CSV table of C-alpha atoms and ligand atoms in Angstrom, one decimal:
chain,number,residue,atom,x,y,z
X,1,MET,CA,154.9,66.0,72.1
X,2,ALA,CA,152.1,67.2,70.0
X,3,ALA,CA,152.7,69.6,67.0
X,4,THR,CA,150.9,72.3,69.3
X,5,ASP,CA,150.8,72.1,72.7
X,6,VAL,CA,148.0,74.7,73.3
X,7,SER,CA,144.6,74.8,71.5
X,8,LYS,CA,143.7,78.2,70.5
X,9,HIS,CA,140.1,77.8,72.3
X,10,GLY,CA,141.8,77.5,75.6
X,11,MET,CA,143.3,74.8,78.1
X,12,TRP,CA,141.8,73.1,81.1
X,13,SER,CA,143.9,74.3,84.1
X,14,SER,CA,144.8,71.0,84.9
X,15,GLN,CA,144.5,67.2,84.3
X,16,TRP,CA,141.8,67.2,87.2
X,17,LEU,CA,140.1,69.7,85.6
X,18,PHE,CA,140.0,67.4,82.3
X,19,VAL,CA,138.8,64.9,84.3
X,20,LEU,CA,136.2,66.8,85.8
X,21,ALA,CA,134.8,68.2,82.6
X,22,ALA,CA,135.0,64.8,80.5
X,23,ALA,CA,133.0,63.3,83.5
X,24,GLY,CA,130.5,66.2,83.5
X,25,SER,CA,130.3,65.4,79.7
X,26,ALA,CA,129.6,61.8,80.6
X,27,VAL,CA,127.4,62.0,83.6
X,28,GLY,CA,124.1,63.0,82.5
X,29,LEU,CA,120.7,62.4,81.5
X,30,GLY,CA,122.2,59.1,80.1
X,31,ASN,CA,123.3,57.9,83.5
X,32,ILE,CA,120.1,58.8,85.4
X,33,TRP,CA,117.3,59.1,83.1
X,34,LYS,CA,117.9,57.1,80.0
X,35,PHE,CA,119.9,53.9,81.5
X,36,PRO,CA,117.3,52.7,84.2
X,37,TYR,CA,114.4,53.1,81.6
X,38,MET,CA,116.4,51.3,78.9
X,39,ALA,CA,117.2,48.8,81.4
X,40,GLY,CA,113.8,48.2,82.4
X,41,GLU,CA,112.4,48.1,79.1
X,42,ASN,CA,115.2,45.6,78.1
X,43,GLY,CA,114.4,43.0,80.9
X,44,GLY,CA,117.2,44.4,83.3
X,45,GLY,CA,120.2,42.1,83.9
X,46,ALA,CA,121.4,40.9,80.4
X,47,PHE,CA,121.1,44.5,79.1
X,48,VAL,CA,123.0,45.5,82.4
X,49,VAL,CA,125.7,42.8,81.5
X,50,VAL,CA,126.3,43.7,77.6
X,51,TYR,CA,126.4,47.3,78.5
X,52,LEU,CA,129.1,46.8,81.2
X,53,LEU,CA,131.2,44.8,78.7
X,54,CYS,CA,130.8,47.3,76.2
X,55,VAL,CA,131.9,50.5,78.4
X,56,ALA,CA,135.3,48.0,79.4
X,57,LEU,CA,136.2,46.4,76.2
X,58,ILE,CA,134.8,49.0,73.5
X,59,GLY,CA,134.3,52.2,75.2
X,60,ILE,CA,137.4,52.5,77.3
X,61,PRO,CA,139.7,52.1,74.4
X,62,ILE,CA,137.6,54.4,71.9
X,63,MET,CA,137.7,56.9,74.7
X,64,MET,CA,141.4,56.9,75.0
X,65,SER,CA,141.7,56.8,71.3
X,66,GLU,CA,139.4,60.1,71.2
X,67,VAL,CA,141.6,61.7,74.1
X,68,LEU,CA,144.7,61.2,72.1
X,69,LEU,CA,143.7,62.5,68.7
X,70,GLY,CA,142.3,65.6,70.2
X,71,ARG,CA,145.4,66.3,72.0
X,72,GLU,CA,147.7,65.4,68.9
X,73,GLY,CA,145.6,67.6,66.9
X,74,ARG,CA,144.6,70.4,69.0
X,75,LEU,CA,142.0,71.5,67.1
X,76,SER,CA,138.0,70.8,66.7
X,77,PRO,CA,137.4,67.4,66.0
X,78,ILE,CA,136.6,67.9,62.0
X,79,ASN,CA,140.1,70.0,61.7
X,80,THR,CA,142.0,67.4,63.7
X,81,MET,CA,140.8,64.4,61.7
X,82,ARG,CA,141.7,66.5,58.6
X,83,SER,CA,145.3,67.4,59.8
X,84,LEU,CA,146.1,64.1,60.9
X,85,ALA,CA,144.5,62.2,58.1
X,86,LEU,CA,147.2,64.4,56.3
X,87,LYS,CA,150.3,63.6,58.3
X,88,ALA,CA,149.5,59.9,58.3
X,89,LYS,CA,149.5,60.4,54.6
X,90,GLY,CA,145.6,58.7,55.0
X,91,SER,CA,142.7,59.2,52.9
X,92,PRO,CA,141.2,62.8,53.2
X,93,LEU,CA,137.7,61.1,53.9
X,94,TRP,CA,138.6,60.4,57.3
X,95,VAL,CA,137.4,64.0,57.8
X,96,ILE,CA,134.0,62.5,57.6
X,97,VAL,CA,134.0,61.2,60.8
X,98,GLY,CA,134.5,64.6,61.9
X,99,TRP,CA,130.9,66.2,60.2
X,100,MET,CA,129.0,63.0,61.2
X,101,GLY,CA,129.9,63.6,64.6
X,102,VAL,CA,128.6,67.5,64.4
X,103,LEU,CA,125.7,65.9,63.3
X,104,ALA,CA,125.2,63.5,65.7
X,105,GLY,CA,125.6,65.9,68.7
X,106,PHE,CA,123.0,68.0,67.1
X,107,LEU,CA,120.6,65.4,66.8
X,108,ILE,CA,121.2,64.4,70.3
X,109,LEU,CA,121.3,67.6,71.7
X,110,SER,CA,117.8,68.7,70.2
X,111,TYR,CA,116.1,66.0,72.6
X,112,TYR,CA,118.3,65.8,75.2
X,113,SER,CA,117.1,69.7,75.7
X,114,MET,CA,113.7,68.5,76.1
X,115,ILE,CA,114.4,66.1,78.4
X,116,ALA,CA,116.3,68.6,80.7
X,117,GLY,CA,113.4,71.0,80.5
X,118,TRP,CA,111.1,68.0,82.3
X,119,ALA,CA,113.8,67.9,85.0
X,120,PHE,CA,113.7,72.0,85.2
X,121,HIS,CA,109.8,71.4,85.3
X,122,TYR,CA,110.1,68.9,87.9
X,123,VAL,CA,112.1,71.2,90.1
X,124,LEU,CA,109.7,73.5,90.4
X,125,ARG,CA,107.1,70.7,91.3
X,126,LEU,CA,109.0,68.9,94.0
X,127,ALA,CA,109.6,72.3,95.3
X,128,ASP,CA,105.8,73.1,96.1
X,129,GLY,CA,105.0,70.0,97.2
X,130,THR,CA,103.0,68.7,94.5
X,131,PHE,CA,104.3,64.9,95.3
X,132,THR,CA,104.0,65.0,99.0
X,133,GLY,CA,102.1,61.5,100.0
X,134,ALA,CA,101.3,61.0,96.3
X,135,ASP,CA,100.7,57.4,95.0
X,136,GLY,CA,101.8,56.1,91.9
X,137,GLU,CA,98.7,56.6,90.1
X,138,PHE,CA,98.9,60.1,90.8
X,139,ALA,CA,102.5,60.6,89.7
X,140,SER,CA,102.2,58.8,86.7
X,141,GLN,CA,99.1,61.0,85.7
X,142,ALA,CA,100.8,64.3,86.6
X,143,PHE,CA,103.6,63.2,84.1
X,144,GLU,CA,101.1,62.3,81.4
X,145,SER,CA,99.4,65.4,82.0
X,146,PHE,CA,102.7,67.4,81.7
X,147,LEU,CA,103.2,65.8,78.0
X,148,VAL,CA,100.2,66.8,76.5
X,149,GLN,CA,101.0,70.3,76.9
X,150,PRO,CA,103.5,71.2,74.5
X,151,TRP,CA,103.4,75.0,75.3
X,152,GLN,CA,105.1,74.0,78.8
X,153,MET,CA,107.5,71.2,77.5
X,154,ILE,CA,108.4,74.2,74.8
X,155,PHE,CA,108.9,76.8,77.4
X,156,TRP,CA,111.4,74.5,79.5
X,157,HIS,CA,113.0,73.2,76.2
X,158,THR,CA,113.5,77.3,75.2
X,159,LEU,CA,115.1,77.5,78.5
X,160,PHE,CA,117.3,74.7,79.1
X,161,MET,CA,118.9,75.9,75.3
X,162,ALA,CA,119.0,79.3,76.4
X,163,VAL,CA,121.2,78.3,79.5
X,164,THR,CA,123.7,75.9,77.5
X,165,ILE,CA,124.0,78.8,74.8
X,166,PHE,CA,124.9,81.4,77.7
X,167,ILE,CA,127.7,79.0,79.0
X,168,VAL,CA,129.2,77.7,75.9
X,169,ALA,CA,129.2,81.2,74.7
X,170,ARG,CA,131.2,82.0,77.8
X,171,GLY,CA,133.8,79.7,77.1
X,172,VAL,CA,134.2,76.7,78.9
X,173,SER,CA,136.6,77.2,81.4
X,174,ARG,CA,134.9,80.6,82.6
X,175,GLY,CA,132.5,79.7,85.0
X,176,LEU,CA,131.8,76.1,84.0
X,177,GLU,CA,135.1,74.5,85.7
X,178,VAL,CA,134.0,76.2,89.1
X,179,ALA,CA,130.4,75.0,88.7
X,180,ILE,CA,131.3,71.2,87.9
X,181,LYS,CA,133.5,71.1,91.2
X,182,ILE,CA,130.8,71.9,93.4
X,183,PHE,CA,127.9,69.9,91.5
X,184,MET,CA,129.4,67.0,90.4
X,185,PRO,CA,130.5,65.8,93.9
X,186,THR,CA,127.1,66.9,95.6
X,187,LEU,CA,125.6,64.5,92.7
X,188,PHE,CA,127.6,61.6,93.7
X,189,VAL,CA,127.0,62.2,97.7
X,190,LEU,CA,123.5,62.5,97.0
X,191,MET,CA,123.3,59.4,94.8
X,192,ILE,CA,124.3,57.4,97.6
X,193,VAL,CA,122.1,59.2,99.8
X,194,LEU,CA,119.2,58.0,97.9
X,195,VAL,CA,120.4,54.4,97.6
X,196,GLY,CA,120.6,54.3,101.2
X,197,TYR,CA,116.9,55.2,101.3
X,198,SER,CA,116.1,53.0,98.5
X,199,MET,CA,117.6,50.5,100.3
X,200,THR,CA,114.6,50.8,103.0
X,201,SER,CA,112.1,51.1,100.7
X,202,GLY,CA,111.1,47.5,100.9
X,203,GLY,CA,111.7,46.4,96.9
X,204,PHE,CA,115.4,46.5,97.0
X,205,ALA,CA,116.2,42.8,96.9
X,206,GLU,CA,113.7,42.6,94.2
X,207,GLY,CA,115.2,45.8,92.5
X,208,PHE,CA,118.5,44.3,92.6
X,209,ALA,CA,117.8,41.2,91.3
X,210,PHE,CA,116.2,42.6,88.3
X,211,MET,CA,119.4,44.3,87.5
X,212,PHE,CA,121.7,42.2,88.2
X,213,ASN,CA,120.2,38.9,87.2
X,214,PHE,CA,121.4,37.6,84.1
X,215,ASP,CA,118.4,36.4,81.9
X,216,TRP,CA,119.7,36.1,78.5
X,217,ALA,CA,116.2,35.1,77.4
X,218,ARG,CA,114.8,38.6,78.2
X,219,LEU,CA,117.2,40.7,75.8
X,220,SER,CA,116.1,40.9,72.4
X,221,VAL,CA,118.5,41.1,69.4
X,222,ASP,CA,117.6,44.9,69.2
X,223,GLY,CA,118.3,45.2,72.8
X,224,VAL,CA,121.7,44.0,72.3
X,225,LEU,CA,122.4,47.2,70.3
X,226,GLN,CA,120.6,49.2,72.5
X,227,ALA,CA,123.1,48.1,74.8
X,228,MET,CA,126.1,48.9,72.9
X,229,GLY,CA,124.5,52.1,71.7
X,230,HIS,CA,124.1,53.4,75.2
X,231,ALA,CA,127.7,52.6,76.2
X,232,PHE,CA,128.4,54.9,73.9
X,233,PHE,CA,125.6,57.5,74.5
X,234,THR,CA,126.6,57.3,78.5
X,235,LEU,CA,130.7,58.1,77.9
X,236,SER,CA,129.7,60.5,75.3
X,237,LEU,CA,131.9,58.7,72.2
X,238,GLY,CA,131.8,58.7,68.8
X,239,MET,CA,130.8,62.2,67.8
X,240,GLY,CA,133.8,64.2,68.9
X,241,ALA,CA,132.8,65.6,72.2
X,242,ILE,CA,135.5,63.9,74.4
X,243,MET,CA,137.9,64.4,71.4
X,244,ALA,CA,137.2,68.3,71.3
X,245,TYR,CA,137.7,68.2,75.4
X,246,GLY,CA,140.9,66.3,74.8
X,247,ALA,CA,142.3,68.8,72.6
X,248,TYR,CA,142.3,71.1,75.6
X,249,MET,CA,143.8,68.8,78.2
X,250,PRO,CA,147.4,69.3,79.3
X,251,GLY,CA,150.4,67.5,77.6
X,252,SER,CA,151.5,65.9,80.8
X,253,ALA,CA,148.6,64.1,81.9
X,254,SER,CA,148.1,60.2,81.4
X,255,ILE,CA,145.5,59.4,79.2
X,256,ALA,CA,145.3,55.8,80.0
X,257,LYS,CA,144.3,56.8,83.8
X,258,THR,CA,142.3,59.7,83.6
X,259,VAL,CA,140.0,57.7,81.1
X,260,VAL,CA,139.5,54.8,83.3
X,261,ALA,CA,138.5,57.0,86.1
X,262,ILE,CA,136.0,58.7,84.1
X,263,ALA,CA,134.5,55.8,82.9
X,264,VAL,CA,134.5,54.5,86.4
X,265,LEU,CA,133.0,57.5,87.5
X,266,ASP,CA,130.2,57.3,84.9
X,267,THR,CA,129.4,53.6,85.6
X,268,LEU,CA,128.5,54.2,89.4
X,269,VAL,CA,126.6,57.1,88.8
X,270,ALA,CA,124.5,54.7,86.4
X,271,LEU,CA,124.5,51.6,88.4
X,272,ALA,CA,123.5,54.0,91.6
X,273,ALA,CA,120.5,55.3,89.6
X,274,GLY,CA,119.1,52.0,88.9
X,275,LEU,CA,119.7,50.8,92.3
X,276,VAL,CA,117.5,53.9,93.6
X,277,ILE,CA,115.0,53.5,90.6
X,278,PHE,CA,113.9,49.9,90.3
X,279,PRO,CA,113.3,49.2,94.4
X,280,ILE,CA,110.7,52.2,93.9
X,281,VAL,CA,109.2,50.6,91.1
X,282,PHE,CA,108.8,47.5,92.8
X,283,ALA,CA,107.8,48.6,96.0
X,284,ASN,CA,105.1,50.4,94.5
X,285,GLY,CA,103.9,48.0,91.9
X,286,LEU,CA,105.0,50.3,88.8
X,287,GLU,CA,106.0,48.9,85.6
X,288,PRO,CA,109.8,48.6,84.7
X,289,GLY,CA,109.7,49.0,81.0
X,290,GLN,CA,107.2,51.8,80.9
X,291,GLY,CA,109.7,54.1,78.8
X,292,PRO,CA,111.3,57.5,79.2
X,293,GLY,CA,108.8,58.6,82.0
X,294,LEU,CA,110.6,56.1,84.4
X,295,MET,CA,112.5,58.2,85.9
X,296,PHE,CA,109.7,61.2,86.7
X,297,VAL,CA,107.0,59.0,87.9
X,298,THR,CA,109.1,57.1,90.4
X,299,MET,CA,111.7,59.7,91.8
X,300,PRO,CA,108.8,62.1,92.6
X,301,LEU,CA,106.8,59.5,94.4
X,302,ALA,CA,109.8,58.3,96.5
X,303,PHE,CA,110.5,61.9,97.7
X,304,GLY,CA,107.0,62.6,98.5
X,305,GLN,CA,107.2,59.6,100.7
X,306,MET,CA,110.4,60.4,102.2
X,307,PRO,CA,110.8,62.7,105.2
X,308,LEU,CA,112.3,66.0,104.1
X,309,GLY,CA,111.5,64.7,100.3
X,310,THR,CA,110.6,68.0,99.3
X,311,LEU,CA,114.2,69.2,100.1
X,312,PHE,CA,115.9,66.3,98.4
X,313,GLY,CA,113.4,66.1,95.5
X,314,THR,CA,114.3,69.6,95.0
X,315,ALA,CA,118.2,69.1,95.1
X,316,PHE,CA,117.8,66.0,92.8
X,317,PHE,CA,116.2,67.9,90.2
X,318,VAL,CA,118.3,70.6,90.3
X,319,LEU,CA,121.8,68.1,90.1
X,320,VAL,CA,120.1,66.2,87.1
X,321,SER,CA,119.5,69.5,85.4
X,322,PHE,CA,122.6,70.3,85.9
X,323,ALA,CA,124.4,67.0,84.8
X,324,ALA,CA,122.5,67.7,81.6
X,325,ILE,CA,124.1,71.2,81.1
X,326,THR,CA,127.5,70.1,81.6
X,327,SER,CA,126.7,67.2,79.1
X,328,ALA,CA,124.7,69.6,76.5
X,329,ILE,CA,127.5,72.0,76.5
X,330,SER,CA,129.9,69.0,75.0
X,331,LEU,CA,127.4,68.2,72.6
X,332,LEU,CA,127.8,71.4,70.9
X,333,GLU,CA,131.4,72.0,71.6
X,334,PRO,CA,132.8,70.0,68.2
X,335,ALA,CA,130.6,72.0,66.0
X,336,LEU,CA,131.1,75.1,67.9
X,337,ALA,CA,134.9,75.0,67.7
X,338,PHE,CA,134.9,73.9,64.4
X,339,LEU,CA,132.6,77.2,63.0
X,340,VAL,CA,135.2,79.1,65.3
X,341,GLU,CA,138.3,77.8,63.6
X,342,ARG,CA,136.9,77.9,59.9
X,343,TYR,CA,135.5,81.5,59.9
X,344,ASN,CA,137.5,82.9,63.1
X,345,ALA,CA,133.8,83.7,64.0
X,346,GLN,CA,132.9,84.6,67.6
X,347,ARG,CA,131.9,82.2,70.3
X,348,HIS,CA,128.9,83.6,71.2
X,349,ARG,CA,127.8,84.4,67.8
X,350,VAL,CA,128.3,80.7,66.8
X,351,ALA,CA,126.7,79.6,70.0
X,352,ILE,CA,123.4,81.4,69.3
X,353,SER,CA,123.3,80.2,65.9
X,354,LEU,CA,123.9,76.6,66.6
X,355,GLY,CA,121.6,76.7,69.7
X,356,VAL,CA,118.7,78.3,67.7
X,357,LEU,CA,118.8,75.7,65.2
X,358,CYS,CA,118.7,72.8,67.5
X,359,TRP,CA,116.1,74.2,69.4
X,360,VAL,CA,113.9,74.3,66.5
X,361,LEU,CA,114.9,70.6,65.7
X,362,GLY,CA,113.9,70.2,69.6
X,363,LEU,CA,110.3,70.7,68.7
X,364,GLY,CA,109.7,67.7,66.8
X,365,SER,CA,110.7,65.7,69.5
X,366,VAL,CA,108.2,67.8,72.1
X,367,PHE,CA,105.4,67.2,69.6
X,368,SER,CA,106.4,63.4,69.5
X,369,PHE,CA,104.7,63.3,72.8
X,370,ASN,CA,101.6,65.0,72.0
X,371,TYR,CA,100.4,66.8,68.3
X,372,TRP,CA,102.7,63.9,66.5
X,373,LYS,CA,102.1,61.1,68.9
X,374,ASP,CA,100.6,58.9,66.2
X,375,PHE,CA,103.0,59.7,63.7
X,376,HIS,CA,105.5,57.2,62.9
X,377,ILE,CA,108.9,57.9,60.7
X,378,VAL,CA,109.8,54.0,60.6
X,379,ARG,CA,108.1,50.9,62.4
X,380,GLU,CA,107.1,51.8,66.0
X,381,LEU,CA,109.6,54.9,66.3
X,382,ASN,CA,108.1,58.5,66.3
X,383,PHE,CA,110.0,61.4,65.7
X,384,PHE,CA,112.1,61.8,69.3
X,385,SER,CA,112.3,58.1,69.3
X,386,PHE,CA,113.7,57.9,65.6
X,387,VAL,CA,115.8,60.7,66.4
X,388,ASP,CA,117.3,58.8,69.6
X,389,TYR,CA,117.5,55.6,67.6
X,390,LEU,CA,119.8,56.8,64.8
X,391,SER,CA,121.9,58.9,66.8
X,392,ALA,CA,122.7,56.9,69.7
X,393,ASN,CA,122.5,53.3,68.0
X,394,VAL,CA,123.7,53.9,64.8
X,395,MET,CA,126.1,57.0,64.5
X,396,LEU,CA,127.8,57.0,67.7
X,397,PRO,CA,129.0,53.6,67.5
X,398,LEU,CA,130.1,54.0,63.6
X,399,GLY,CA,131.7,56.8,64.7
X,400,GLY,CA,133.5,55.3,67.2
X,401,PHE,CA,134.2,52.4,65.1
X,402,LEU,CA,135.7,54.7,62.4
X,403,ILE,CA,137.9,56.7,65.4
X,404,VAL,CA,139.2,53.3,66.6
X,405,LEU,CA,140.3,52.4,63.4
X,406,PHE,CA,142.1,55.2,62.7
X,407,VAL,CA,143.8,55.1,65.6
X,408,GLY,CA,144.8,51.6,65.5
X,409,TRP,CA,145.5,51.2,61.7
X,410,VAL,CA,146.0,54.6,60.1
X,411,VAL,CA,147.8,57.0,62.6
X,412,PRO,CA,151.3,56.2,63.1
X,413,ARG,CA,152.4,54.1,65.7
X,414,ALA,CA,154.9,56.7,67.3
X,415,ILE,CA,152.6,59.3,67.4
X,416,VAL,CA,150.1,57.1,69.4
X,417,GLU,CA,152.9,55.5,71.6
X,418,GLU,CA,153.9,58.8,72.9
X,419,GLN,CA,150.5,60.1,73.6
X,420,MET,CA,149.6,56.9,75.4
X,421,SER,CA,153.2,57.2,76.9
X,422,LEU,CA,153.8,53.3,76.0
X,423,SER,CA,157.2,51.6,75.8
X,424,ARG,CA,157.5,48.2,74.1
X,425,GLY,CA,156.0,45.7,76.8
X,426,PHE,CA,152.8,44.0,78.0
X,427,ARG,CA,151.1,47.3,78.4
X,428,ASN,CA,151.5,48.2,74.4
X,429,ILE,CA,150.5,44.5,73.5
X,430,ALA,CA,147.4,45.0,75.6
X,431,TRP,CA,147.0,48.4,73.9
X,432,GLN,CA,147.5,47.3,70.4
X,433,LEU,CA,145.2,44.5,70.8
X,434,LEU,CA,142.4,46.4,72.4
X,435,VAL,CA,142.2,49.0,69.6
X,436,ARG,CA,143.2,47.3,66.5
X,437,VAL,CA,140.8,43.9,67.2
X,438,VAL,CA,138.5,44.0,70.3
X,439,ALA,CA,137.1,47.3,70.0
X,440,PRO,CA,136.4,47.4,66.4
X,441,VAL,CA,135.7,43.7,65.8
X,442,GLY,CA,132.9,44.1,69.2
X,443,VAL,CA,130.9,47.1,67.2
X,444,LEU,CA,131.0,44.7,64.1
X,445,VAL,CA,129.9,42.0,66.1
X,446,VAL,CA,127.0,43.9,67.4
X,447,PHE,CA,126.4,45.5,64.3
X,448,GLY,CA,126.3,41.9,62.5
X,449,TYR,CA,124.1,40.2,65.2
X,450,GLN,CA,121.5,43.2,64.8
X,451,ILE,CA,121.3,42.8,61.0
X,452,TYR,CA,121.4,39.4,61.0
X,453,GLY,CA,118.8,39.2,64.0
X,454,SER,CA,116.5,41.4,61.9
X,455,LEU,CA,117.0,39.3,58.7
X,456,ASN,CA,115.4,36.3,60.6
D,22,LIG,N1,127.2,61.2,77.9
D,22,LIG,C1,125.8,61.9,78.2
D,22,LIG,C2,124.7,61.7,79.1
D,22,LIG,O1,125.1,60.5,79.7
D,22,LIG,C3,125.3,62.4,76.8
D,22,LIG,C4,126.5,62.9,76.1
D,22,LIG,C5,126.3,62.3,74.6
D,22,LIG,C6,127.2,63.9,75.5
D,22,LIG,C7,127.4,62.4,73.5
D,22,LIG,C8,127.8,64.1,75.1
D,22,LIG,C9,128.2,63.5,73.9
D,22,LIG,O2,124.0,62.1,79.3
């Protein structure tokens, strides 16, 4: 067993709470907001297939690697990498993986908070019946006029960050565990109800075909990288969130089983979100490739037309907001745990300082939709899309690649086998193959394809 069997930051009270917490981290805006709009921008089917392949062949082995590292180290990702590199007599430079993760978490949270703020705003808009009986034109207009008002966006961004800071400061097990237990299953049930609704919306066949018809020609070279980046993003991989959570996981739980459960759950929520949104898009003559506004235009529209739409619509955005909170706290946890370890600081002090810093960075994303709309950092990327692109498509895959290399090639096999409860045999061979070859080569192939594509 691990050198220490408990973490100083606290422990999940059972393996199920680990599953719930990790699923809480994984299931978030990535599934409901980002996946549909990215699939929409990249032509549907082929994007979905590449994303699913990346989840299965790259994401799952990397998630297992993160959990096992966390549980072995029982520290923040930075210190876990440091101590395990030392133990394995590897290079001290491995600690950079931890630092890069902290930075990626920061970048992601800065805009994540803005988008979650949009969801907060939409809770009110649905509750007050703004969208009752609305058409597509109205829903698009409403969203666009919201974006041009930075003050409103800043208000919601501030509120979301404050809530996140508050929860993180209290420590993960008090309050959060309870809340996840209620909200996650409710979200799941509501998604199923909504899929049922969208089956009757008239666009289901078209929406379904859009998502599952594999048409390679519609997927650009960059789309392949985006599909892989999204697999990392949606599973919360490559930046230490899952490693940090793994550090609080009981020693007896099976890593393989829990990780597969989390990945399946996460994927089901994303596919359900797609099956809700695309039929509505096609039934109302909307544009699937309209970008980040997709969820905020389609969902209010659907709720405006359905019976009890005010109720369901409000519930939907409440649940989305909640899913975002359970992800946001995991974006802060690696940095937070590190600072607590390093300076013996109090959790709430660290939470506030980190949150404020992130909030400031988030203003850049807020302004990307109004004041800085025409300001591009590289090519067509504005501040928001640049931060998103860099973190999700570059930093997370790179971090995940290094993590899986570390587990596959550096950490002593005895440690890994014990954590994974593997004896010699077929499962061990399959595992070795996945972490040593398939996952790292997979990331390299996608990166290579992207570089090759951009040179041509
Ligand atoms: N997985 C979260 C989502 O899908 C986002 C996230 C990314 C959380 C990275 C933690 C770390 O919304």
